[in-house]
Short mmCIF file of C-alpha atoms in Angstrom, two decimals:
data_model
loop_
_atom_site.label_atom_id
_atom_site.label_comp_id
_atom_site.label_asym_id
_atom_site.label_seq_id
_atom_site.Cartn_x
_atom_site.Cartn_y
_atom_site.Cartn_z
CA UNK A 150 48.68 62.33 121.73
CA UNK A 151 48.28 59.70 119.05
CA UNK A 152 46.73 59.75 115.60
CA UNK A 153 45.26 57.19 113.21
CA UNK A 154 44.92 58.05 109.52
CA UNK A 155 42.94 55.81 107.18
CA UNK A 156 44.15 55.13 103.63
CA UNK A 157 41.19 54.02 101.55
CA UNK A 158 41.66 51.47 98.77
CA UNK A 159 38.16 51.74 97.34
CA UNK A 160 38.77 49.66 94.23
CA UNK A 161 39.76 46.64 96.30
CA UNK A 162 37.42 47.40 99.20
CA UNK A 163 40.24 47.57 101.74
CA UNK A 164 41.81 50.01 104.16
CA UNK A 165 45.37 50.61 105.30
CA UNK A 166 46.33 52.72 108.28
CA UNK A 167 49.08 55.04 109.48
CA UNK A 168 49.16 55.44 113.25
CA UNK A 169 51.63 57.08 115.55
CA UNK A 170 52.64 59.95 117.78
CA UNK A 171 54.57 63.18 117.41
CA UNK A 172 57.73 61.75 115.88
CA UNK A 173 57.20 58.22 114.60
CA UNK A 174 54.45 56.06 113.16
CA UNK A 175 53.52 52.55 112.05
CA UNK A 176 52.08 51.63 108.65
CA UNK A 177 49.51 48.84 108.92
CA UNK A 178 48.79 46.47 105.98
CA UNK A 179 50.20 48.93 103.40
CA UNK A 180 49.19 48.82 99.71
CA UNK A 181 51.74 48.11 97.03
CA UNK A 182 51.78 51.71 95.80
CA UNK A 183 53.58 53.00 98.87
CA UNK A 184 53.84 56.61 97.74
CA UNK A 185 50.49 57.43 99.31
CA UNK A 186 51.65 56.02 102.65
CA UNK A 187 54.83 58.10 102.44
CA UNK A 188 52.72 61.15 101.61
CA UNK A 189 50.51 60.54 104.63
CA UNK A 190 53.58 60.36 106.86
CA UNK A 191 54.96 63.54 105.32
CA UNK A 192 51.71 65.39 106.03
CA UNK A 193 51.99 64.35 109.67
CA UNK A 194 55.68 65.16 109.82
CA UNK A 195 56.52 61.72 111.21
CA UNK A 196 58.99 58.98 110.37
CA UNK A 197 57.67 55.50 109.62
CA UNK A 198 59.54 53.39 112.16
CA UNK A 199 57.52 50.19 111.76
CA UNK A 200 55.62 48.44 108.99
CA UNK A 201 53.15 45.76 110.09
CA UNK A 202 51.24 42.96 108.38
CA UNK A 203 48.28 41.37 110.14
CA UNK A 204 48.60 38.38 107.79
CA UNK A 205 49.85 37.27 104.38
CA UNK A 206 47.19 38.75 102.13
CA UNK A 207 45.23 36.83 99.54
CA UNK A 208 43.48 39.72 97.80
CA UNK A 209 46.24 42.20 97.02
CA UNK A 210 49.98 42.54 96.71
CA UNK A 211 51.49 44.14 99.79
CA UNK A 212 53.76 47.16 99.79
CA UNK A 213 55.24 46.15 103.12
CA UNK A 214 58.56 44.82 101.85
CA UNK A 215 59.25 47.89 99.74
CA UNK A 216 58.00 50.37 102.35
CA UNK A 217 60.23 48.85 105.02
CA UNK A 218 63.21 48.92 102.65
CA UNK A 219 62.57 52.50 101.58
CA UNK A 220 62.10 53.89 105.10
CA UNK A 221 64.45 51.62 107.00
CA UNK A 222 61.53 50.62 109.21
CA UNK A 223 61.32 47.37 111.14
CA UNK A 224 59.01 44.98 109.30
CA UNK A 225 56.71 43.15 111.71
CA UNK A 226 55.11 39.98 110.34
CA UNK A 227 53.31 37.23 112.30
CA UNK A 228 55.82 34.60 113.32
CA UNK A 229 53.72 31.76 111.91
CA UNK A 230 53.72 33.17 108.37
CA UNK A 231 56.12 31.37 106.04
CA UNK A 232 57.97 34.07 104.09
CA UNK A 233 61.19 34.35 102.10
CA UNK A 234 62.28 37.83 103.18
CA UNK A 235 63.87 39.33 106.27
CA UNK A 236 61.35 40.47 108.86
CA UNK A 237 60.79 40.78 112.61
CA UNK A 238 58.63 37.77 113.59
CA UNK A 239 55.88 38.76 116.01
CA UNK A 240 54.17 36.38 118.42
CA UNK A 241 51.11 36.67 120.64
CA UNK A 242 51.69 39.15 123.46
CA UNK A 243 54.70 40.87 121.94
CA UNK A 244 54.78 44.63 122.61
CA UNK A 245 56.54 47.05 120.27
CA UNK A 246 57.20 50.66 121.23
CA UNK A 247 56.12 53.11 118.50
CA UNK A 248 56.52 56.54 120.09
CA UNK A 249 56.67 58.05 123.57
CA UNK A 250 53.93 56.33 125.58
CA UNK A 251 52.63 54.58 122.46
CA UNK A 252 52.98 50.86 121.74
CA UNK A 253 51.54 48.00 119.70
CA UNK A 254 50.53 44.75 121.35
CA UNK A 255 50.18 41.63 119.20
CA UNK A 256 47.07 39.51 119.74
CA UNK A 257 46.89 36.15 117.97
CA UNK A 258 43.56 36.01 116.12
CA UNK A 259 43.72 32.99 113.80
CA UNK A 260 40.81 32.31 111.48
CA UNK A 261 41.20 34.33 108.30
CA UNK A 262 44.60 32.64 108.10
CA UNK A 263 46.24 30.31 110.63
CA UNK A 264 48.83 32.95 111.54
CA UNK A 265 46.54 35.99 111.58
CA UNK A 266 47.48 38.54 114.22
CA UNK A 267 45.62 41.67 115.33
CA UNK A 268 47.47 44.64 116.81
CA UNK A 269 46.19 46.78 119.65
CA UNK A 270 47.45 50.35 119.80
CA UNK A 271 48.01 51.30 123.43
CA UNK A 272 48.62 54.75 124.88
CA UNK A 273 50.26 54.59 128.30
CA UNK A 274 49.16 50.98 128.55
CA UNK A 275 45.50 51.61 127.68
CA UNK A 276 43.92 50.31 124.43
CA UNK A 277 42.95 53.12 122.06
CA UNK A 278 42.45 51.20 118.79
CA UNK A 279 42.47 47.63 117.48
CA UNK A 280 43.81 46.88 114.00
CA UNK A 281 41.95 43.67 113.25
CA UNK A 282 42.98 42.98 109.63
CA UNK A 283 40.82 40.11 108.41
CA UNK A 284 39.60 39.01 111.83
CA UNK A 285 36.85 41.11 113.44
CA UNK A 286 35.27 43.28 110.72
CA UNK A 287 32.32 45.66 110.77
CA UNK A 288 29.37 43.37 111.47
CA UNK A 289 31.10 40.27 110.10
CA UNK A 290 34.37 38.33 109.95
CA UNK A 291 37.04 37.63 107.35
CA UNK A 292 36.37 34.53 105.29
CA UNK A 293 38.20 31.34 106.39
CA UNK A 294 38.33 29.49 103.07
CA UNK A 295 41.23 31.19 101.27
CA UNK A 296 44.13 29.14 102.63
CA UNK A 297 43.29 25.47 102.15
CA UNK A 298 39.88 23.78 101.75
CA UNK A 299 40.71 21.17 104.38
CA UNK A 300 41.26 23.94 106.94
CA UNK A 301 38.11 25.94 106.26
CA UNK A 302 35.89 24.64 109.07
CA UNK A 303 38.78 24.66 111.54
CA UNK A 304 39.58 28.26 110.66
CA UNK A 305 35.90 29.24 110.86
CA UNK A 306 35.85 27.97 114.44
CA UNK A 307 39.05 29.86 115.12
CA UNK A 308 37.41 33.05 113.80
CA UNK A 309 34.65 32.66 116.40
CA UNK A 310 37.18 32.20 119.19
CA UNK A 311 39.28 35.14 117.99
CA UNK A 312 36.27 37.46 117.96
CA UNK A 313 35.40 36.44 121.51
CA UNK A 314 38.97 36.97 122.65
CA UNK A 315 39.04 40.53 121.31
CA UNK A 316 35.62 41.25 122.83
CA UNK A 317 36.73 39.93 126.22
CA UNK A 318 40.11 41.68 126.35
CA UNK A 319 39.27 45.12 124.98
CA UNK A 320 37.05 47.89 126.42
CA UNK A 321 33.73 48.45 124.66
CA UNK A 322 34.80 51.91 123.46
CA UNK A 323 37.85 50.58 121.58
CA UNK A 324 37.63 51.46 117.88
CA UNK A 325 37.84 48.42 115.58
CA UNK A 326 39.90 49.19 112.47
CA UNK A 327 39.81 46.28 110.00
CA UNK A 328 41.65 45.97 106.71
CA UNK A 329 38.86 44.09 104.90
CA UNK A 330 35.11 44.45 104.71
CA UNK A 331 34.51 47.44 102.45
CA UNK A 332 33.93 45.51 99.23
CA UNK A 333 36.81 43.04 99.44
CA UNK A 334 36.04 39.40 98.67
CA UNK A 335 38.21 38.56 101.69
CA UNK A 336 35.21 39.47 103.81
CA UNK A 337 32.54 36.83 104.44
CA UNK A 338 29.94 39.62 104.08
CA UNK A 339 30.09 43.32 103.36
CA UNK A 340 30.32 45.93 106.08
CA UNK A 341 27.27 47.95 106.97
CA UNK A 342 28.49 51.33 108.13
CA UNK A 343 31.85 53.02 108.13
CA UNK A 344 33.08 52.68 111.71
CA UNK A 345 32.58 50.47 114.73
CA UNK A 346 33.77 49.65 118.23
CA UNK A 347 34.12 46.52 120.33
CA UNK A 348 30.88 47.40 122.11
CA UNK A 349 28.93 47.81 118.86
CA UNK A 350 30.27 44.51 117.56
CA UNK A 351 29.16 42.72 120.71
CA UNK A 352 25.62 43.75 119.86
CA UNK A 353 25.54 43.00 116.13
CA UNK A 354 28.40 40.77 114.96
CA UNK A 355 27.21 37.26 114.23
CA UNK A 356 30.40 35.83 115.72
CA UNK A 357 29.58 37.49 119.02
CA UNK A 358 25.83 36.93 119.09
CA UNK A 359 25.62 33.23 118.17
CA UNK A 360 27.17 30.02 119.41
CA UNK A 361 30.11 28.57 117.55
CA UNK A 362 28.21 25.84 115.70
CA UNK A 363 25.55 28.25 114.45
CA UNK A 364 28.21 30.76 113.48
CA UNK A 365 30.23 28.21 111.52
CA UNK A 366 27.18 26.84 109.71
CA UNK A 367 26.06 30.33 108.71
CA UNK A 368 29.55 31.48 107.73
CA UNK A 369 30.21 28.48 105.51
CA UNK A 370 26.77 28.72 103.89
CA UNK A 371 27.31 32.38 102.95
CA UNK A 372 30.76 32.04 101.39
CA UNK A 373 30.80 33.48 97.89
CA UNK A 374 32.97 32.90 94.83
CA UNK A 375 36.71 33.45 95.21
CA UNK A 376 38.38 35.66 92.59
CA UNK A 377 40.74 33.54 90.50
CA UNK A 378 43.69 35.89 90.97
CA UNK A 379 43.73 35.20 94.72
CA UNK A 380 45.67 32.06 93.82
CA UNK A 381 48.65 34.25 92.95
CA UNK A 382 48.52 36.82 95.75
CA UNK A 383 49.58 34.67 98.70
CA UNK A 384 52.68 33.22 97.02
CA UNK A 385 53.67 36.66 95.71
CA UNK A 386 53.38 38.18 99.16
CA UNK A 387 55.23 35.32 100.84
CA UNK A 388 58.10 35.63 98.36
CA UNK A 389 58.36 39.40 98.76
CA UNK A 390 56.93 41.54 95.93
CA UNK A 391 59.25 43.52 93.66
CA UNK A 392 59.01 47.34 93.55
CA UNK A 393 56.35 48.83 91.30
CA UNK A 394 56.88 50.80 88.11
CA UNK A 395 54.11 53.32 87.51
CA UNK A 396 55.71 55.13 84.58
CA UNK A 397 53.51 55.41 81.46
CA UNK A 398 53.50 52.34 79.20
CA UNK A 399 54.67 52.36 75.59
CA UNK A 400 52.22 54.12 73.29
CA UNK A 401 50.35 51.91 70.82
CA UNK A 402 49.04 53.24 67.50
CA UNK A 403 46.00 51.85 65.68
CA UNK A 404 48.03 49.27 63.76
CA UNK A 405 49.66 47.92 66.91
CA UNK A 406 46.30 47.70 68.67
CA UNK A 407 44.94 45.71 65.73
CA UNK A 408 48.00 43.45 65.74
CA UNK A 409 47.67 42.76 69.46
CA UNK A 410 44.01 41.87 69.05
CA UNK A 411 44.89 39.57 66.14
CA UNK A 412 47.48 37.87 68.35
CA UNK A 413 44.81 37.07 70.94
CA UNK A 414 45.98 39.60 73.50
CA UNK A 415 43.51 41.55 75.64
CA UNK A 416 42.79 45.16 74.74
CA UNK A 417 40.90 46.81 77.59
CA UNK A 418 38.94 50.03 77.19
CA UNK A 419 38.82 51.92 80.48
CA UNK A 420 36.19 54.47 79.48
CA UNK A 421 32.67 54.59 80.88
CA UNK A 422 30.26 51.91 79.77
CA UNK A 423 28.15 54.60 78.10
CA UNK A 424 31.07 55.84 76.00
CA UNK A 425 32.13 52.27 75.19
CA UNK A 426 28.69 51.23 73.97
CA UNK A 427 28.53 54.31 71.73
CA UNK A 428 31.81 53.48 70.00
CA UNK A 429 34.80 51.22 70.59
CA UNK A 430 37.49 49.14 68.92
CA UNK A 431 36.01 45.86 67.68
CA UNK A 432 37.29 43.03 69.87
CA UNK A 433 38.16 45.20 72.85
CA UNK A 434 36.73 44.65 76.34
CA UNK A 435 35.20 47.26 78.62
CA UNK A 436 36.40 47.38 82.22
CA UNK A 437 35.51 50.81 83.54
CA UNK A 438 38.32 52.62 85.33
CA UNK A 439 35.67 53.98 87.70
CA UNK A 440 34.48 50.48 88.61
CA UNK A 441 36.20 47.56 90.32
CA UNK A 442 38.72 47.16 87.51
CA UNK A 443 41.40 45.53 89.67
CA UNK A 444 39.05 42.85 90.98
CA UNK A 445 37.26 41.94 87.77
CA UNK A 446 40.08 42.30 85.24
CA UNK A 447 42.46 40.33 87.43
CA UNK A 448 39.72 37.75 88.05
CA UNK A 449 38.99 37.20 84.36
CA UNK A 450 42.17 37.71 82.33
CA UNK A 451 44.32 34.59 81.84
CA UNK A 452 47.17 35.18 84.28
CA UNK A 453 50.20 36.65 82.56
CA UNK A 454 48.43 37.47 79.28
CA UNK A 455 49.57 40.83 77.84
CA UNK A 456 47.05 43.64 78.24
CA UNK A 457 46.83 46.92 76.33
CA UNK A 458 44.92 49.75 78.02
CA UNK A 459 42.83 52.32 76.17
CA UNK A 460 41.94 55.42 78.17
CA UNK A 461 40.27 58.75 77.57
CA UNK A 462 43.11 60.62 79.32
CA UNK A 463 46.60 60.11 80.76
CA UNK A 464 45.08 60.61 84.21
CA UNK A 465 42.60 57.78 83.70
CA UNK A 466 45.39 55.53 82.46
CA UNK A 467 47.61 56.34 85.44
CA UNK A 468 44.80 55.64 87.92
CA UNK A 469 44.11 52.26 86.30
CA UNK A 470 47.80 51.34 86.37
CA UNK A 471 47.85 52.08 90.09
CA UNK A 472 44.82 49.87 90.69
CA UNK A 473 46.27 47.01 88.65
CA UNK A 474 49.70 46.87 90.29
CA UNK A 475 47.89 46.27 93.56
CA UNK A 476 46.78 42.89 92.22
CA UNK A 477 49.97 41.94 90.43
CA UNK A 478 49.25 43.19 86.90
CA UNK A 479 52.47 45.14 86.83
CA UNK A 480 53.06 46.54 83.36
CA UNK A 481 50.61 47.00 80.50
CA UNK A 482 52.09 45.80 77.21
CA UNK A 483 51.06 49.12 75.66
CA UNK A 484 48.50 51.89 76.00
CA UNK A 485 46.73 54.64 74.09
CA UNK A 486 44.71 57.65 75.13
CA UNK A 487 42.09 59.70 73.34
CA UNK A 488 39.01 58.51 71.47
CA UNK A 489 38.20 55.29 69.58
CA UNK A 490 38.41 56.91 66.15
CA UNK A 491 42.15 57.22 66.82
CA UNK A 492 42.46 53.58 67.86
CA UNK A 493 41.08 51.89 64.75
CA UNK A 494 43.02 51.36 61.48
CA UNK A 495 42.46 53.76 58.59
CA UNK A 496 39.41 52.89 56.56
CA UNK A 497 37.56 51.37 59.53
CA UNK A 498 35.23 52.82 62.12
CA UNK A 499 34.49 52.09 65.77
CA UNK A 500 31.66 49.66 66.43
CA UNK A 501 28.79 50.02 68.91
CA UNK A 502 25.90 48.23 70.59
CA UNK A 503 22.66 49.45 72.21
CA UNK A 504 21.97 50.02 75.89
CA UNK A 505 18.58 49.77 77.57
CA UNK A 506 16.82 49.34 80.92
CA UNK A 507 14.61 46.72 82.53
CA UNK A 508 11.64 48.83 81.44
CA UNK A 509 12.96 48.56 77.89
CA UNK A 510 13.21 44.78 78.24
CA UNK A 511 9.68 44.57 79.62
CA UNK A 512 8.37 46.68 76.76
CA UNK A 513 10.20 44.52 74.21
CA UNK A 514 9.18 41.30 75.96
CA UNK A 515 11.43 38.36 76.75
CA UNK A 516 10.10 36.07 74.01
CA UNK A 517 12.58 35.62 71.19
CA UNK A 518 15.58 37.02 73.03
CA UNK A 519 18.13 35.64 75.47
CA UNK A 520 18.10 37.26 78.90
CA UNK A 521 21.54 36.69 80.40
CA UNK A 522 22.04 37.22 84.14
CA UNK A 523 25.75 37.68 84.98
CA UNK A 524 25.40 38.18 88.73
CA UNK A 525 26.87 35.75 91.24
CA UNK A 526 24.81 32.73 92.27
CA UNK A 527 24.09 34.18 95.71
CA UNK A 528 22.58 37.28 94.12
CA UNK A 529 20.52 35.31 91.63
CA UNK A 530 19.06 33.05 94.30
CA UNK A 531 17.33 36.04 95.90
CA UNK A 532 15.40 36.72 92.69
CA UNK A 533 15.88 36.54 88.93
CA UNK A 534 14.02 37.09 85.70
CA UNK A 535 12.01 34.00 84.84
CA UNK A 536 13.55 32.10 81.95
CA UNK A 537 16.86 33.93 82.11
CA UNK A 538 20.18 32.21 81.51
CA UNK A 539 22.73 32.42 84.31
CA UNK A 540 26.48 32.67 83.76
CA UNK A 541 28.42 34.78 86.32
CA UNK A 542 30.48 37.45 84.61
CA UNK A 543 33.76 36.02 85.91
CA UNK A 544 32.99 32.73 84.12
CA UNK A 545 31.55 34.15 80.90
CA UNK A 546 34.80 34.47 78.94
CA UNK A 547 35.26 30.70 79.25
CA UNK A 548 31.59 29.85 78.61
CA UNK A 549 30.62 32.07 75.70
CA UNK A 550 29.62 29.01 73.71
CA UNK A 551 26.89 28.24 76.25
CA UNK A 552 24.96 31.44 75.52
CA UNK A 553 21.95 30.48 73.36
CA UNK A 554 21.57 31.91 69.89
CA UNK A 555 19.70 35.15 69.39
CA UNK A 556 20.00 38.71 70.60
CA UNK A 557 21.33 38.77 74.17
CA UNK A 558 19.96 41.22 76.73
CA UNK A 559 22.55 41.07 79.47
CA UNK A 560 22.10 42.43 83.00
CA UNK A 561 23.69 42.40 86.42
CA UNK A 562 22.73 44.26 89.60
CA UNK A 563 23.68 47.76 88.52
CA UNK A 564 25.23 47.89 85.05
CA UNK A 565 29.00 47.60 85.45
CA UNK A 566 29.26 43.82 85.13
CA UNK A 567 26.64 43.81 82.37
CA UNK A 568 28.88 46.19 80.43
CA UNK A 569 31.84 43.84 80.82
CA UNK A 570 29.71 40.92 79.69
CA UNK A 571 28.26 42.87 76.75
CA UNK A 572 31.77 43.72 75.57
CA UNK A 573 32.81 40.05 75.72
CA UNK A 574 29.78 39.02 73.69
CA UNK A 575 30.18 41.88 71.23
CA UNK A 576 33.83 40.92 70.71
CA UNK A 577 32.81 37.50 69.39
CA UNK A 578 30.16 38.93 67.10
CA UNK A 579 27.01 38.42 69.14
CA UNK A 580 24.09 40.85 68.93
CA UNK A 581 23.86 42.29 72.43
CA UNK A 582 21.89 44.85 74.43
CA UNK A 583 23.45 46.01 77.70
CA UNK A 584 20.86 46.55 80.42
CA UNK A 585 22.27 49.51 82.33
CA UNK A 586 19.90 49.52 85.28
CA UNK A 587 19.54 48.54 88.93
CA UNK A 588 17.99 45.12 89.42
CA UNK A 589 15.27 46.56 91.66
CA UNK A 590 13.84 48.11 88.51
CA UNK A 591 13.12 44.65 87.06
CA UNK A 592 10.12 44.11 89.33
CA UNK A 593 9.01 47.71 88.92
CA UNK A 594 9.01 47.18 85.14
CA UNK A 595 6.64 44.24 85.51
CA UNK A 596 9.09 41.46 84.66
CA UNK A 597 8.26 38.15 86.26
CA UNK A 598 10.81 37.30 88.97
CA UNK A 599 11.36 33.94 90.62
CA UNK A 600 13.63 32.85 93.46
CA UNK A 601 15.93 29.91 94.00
#
């Protein structure tokens, strides 16, 4: 009998897998914090004999090098990937024994990257699962534009061919187990549903229901912004990431926090956007630990700039550290836990700004205020508040001077990104109101929406 355990990486919108038999197992596309993979193996009572990468990742730092070193496992990496570490190069058709009667078969599926390889888990020669990485996802495909702009159309066409190869070679009942597609920007669209099979994908996946030219045109038209930190992930993974250090950072007192702010460093408050708006250290930024902190902080912070983390508890701090090492933000410069009254110098008090809803904006009226939309362009095109200013949140820190004068009512699609944007504006002294509301409420409130 075989098993497949899923390791969810919700913050990054990815999945890793542990699959095996009674004695040994393979870790597929492991995260950088390998302790959870080791724990999964311990729960199963199996030894990790193989670590596998479907491709060199662009959206997170892999734990493959360290997991293979720690366990003594063979490290299987597609032969076409250019890397600087020792590994077992795997080519199309290669079969690797995992446990008694259980094997992995490599299937070349270029498209997300030129060297991308899927792996089919076979029990006694029969396919029982397909680990498709960034190739065939749930209802969509991995994006083809993360390697080199000149290769994008070529890789998009390869994605179409790879999807058809998997559909032709695997039985309809074969589970499809992708790495991307659950919120990751490596996906060309987001997954609808939690599980799928080859048969289901034949019916709904655009790569399998349209001709190649139509697929490529649609795929390229729907590509969204690429997080800035992706630039650093591929080279880090190709070089072989160093082990992580998740021990608590040095503790910063109020004076040190003030000094770091004065030096132009980033001080990031991990508390909820509600708590932040009610009181925070002047000049600090709000990236909620419960939100997509890894994606948005790594996207926006100048790469390599020191960051100090402020958290309501040691547990919140530790969870944020874990998220951040996955995207290469290895060690906070300092940290503090507690409440904002403990983080400000003596004689000063935390600052605050108001929150509201779209109904509150409609009641106030849009005349005389700046309505700032910080969603991505693809979101805005589907409908936006008439007369609103558009600056995506990931660009705002570099474009603060473009925000017109006046009180700024800032919104996104749900509230998290608006809170980030409000904190950036508040930090430079702007009067701001954070709209903490779902965008569907804008029409319900009677605000005039336009498209395009």
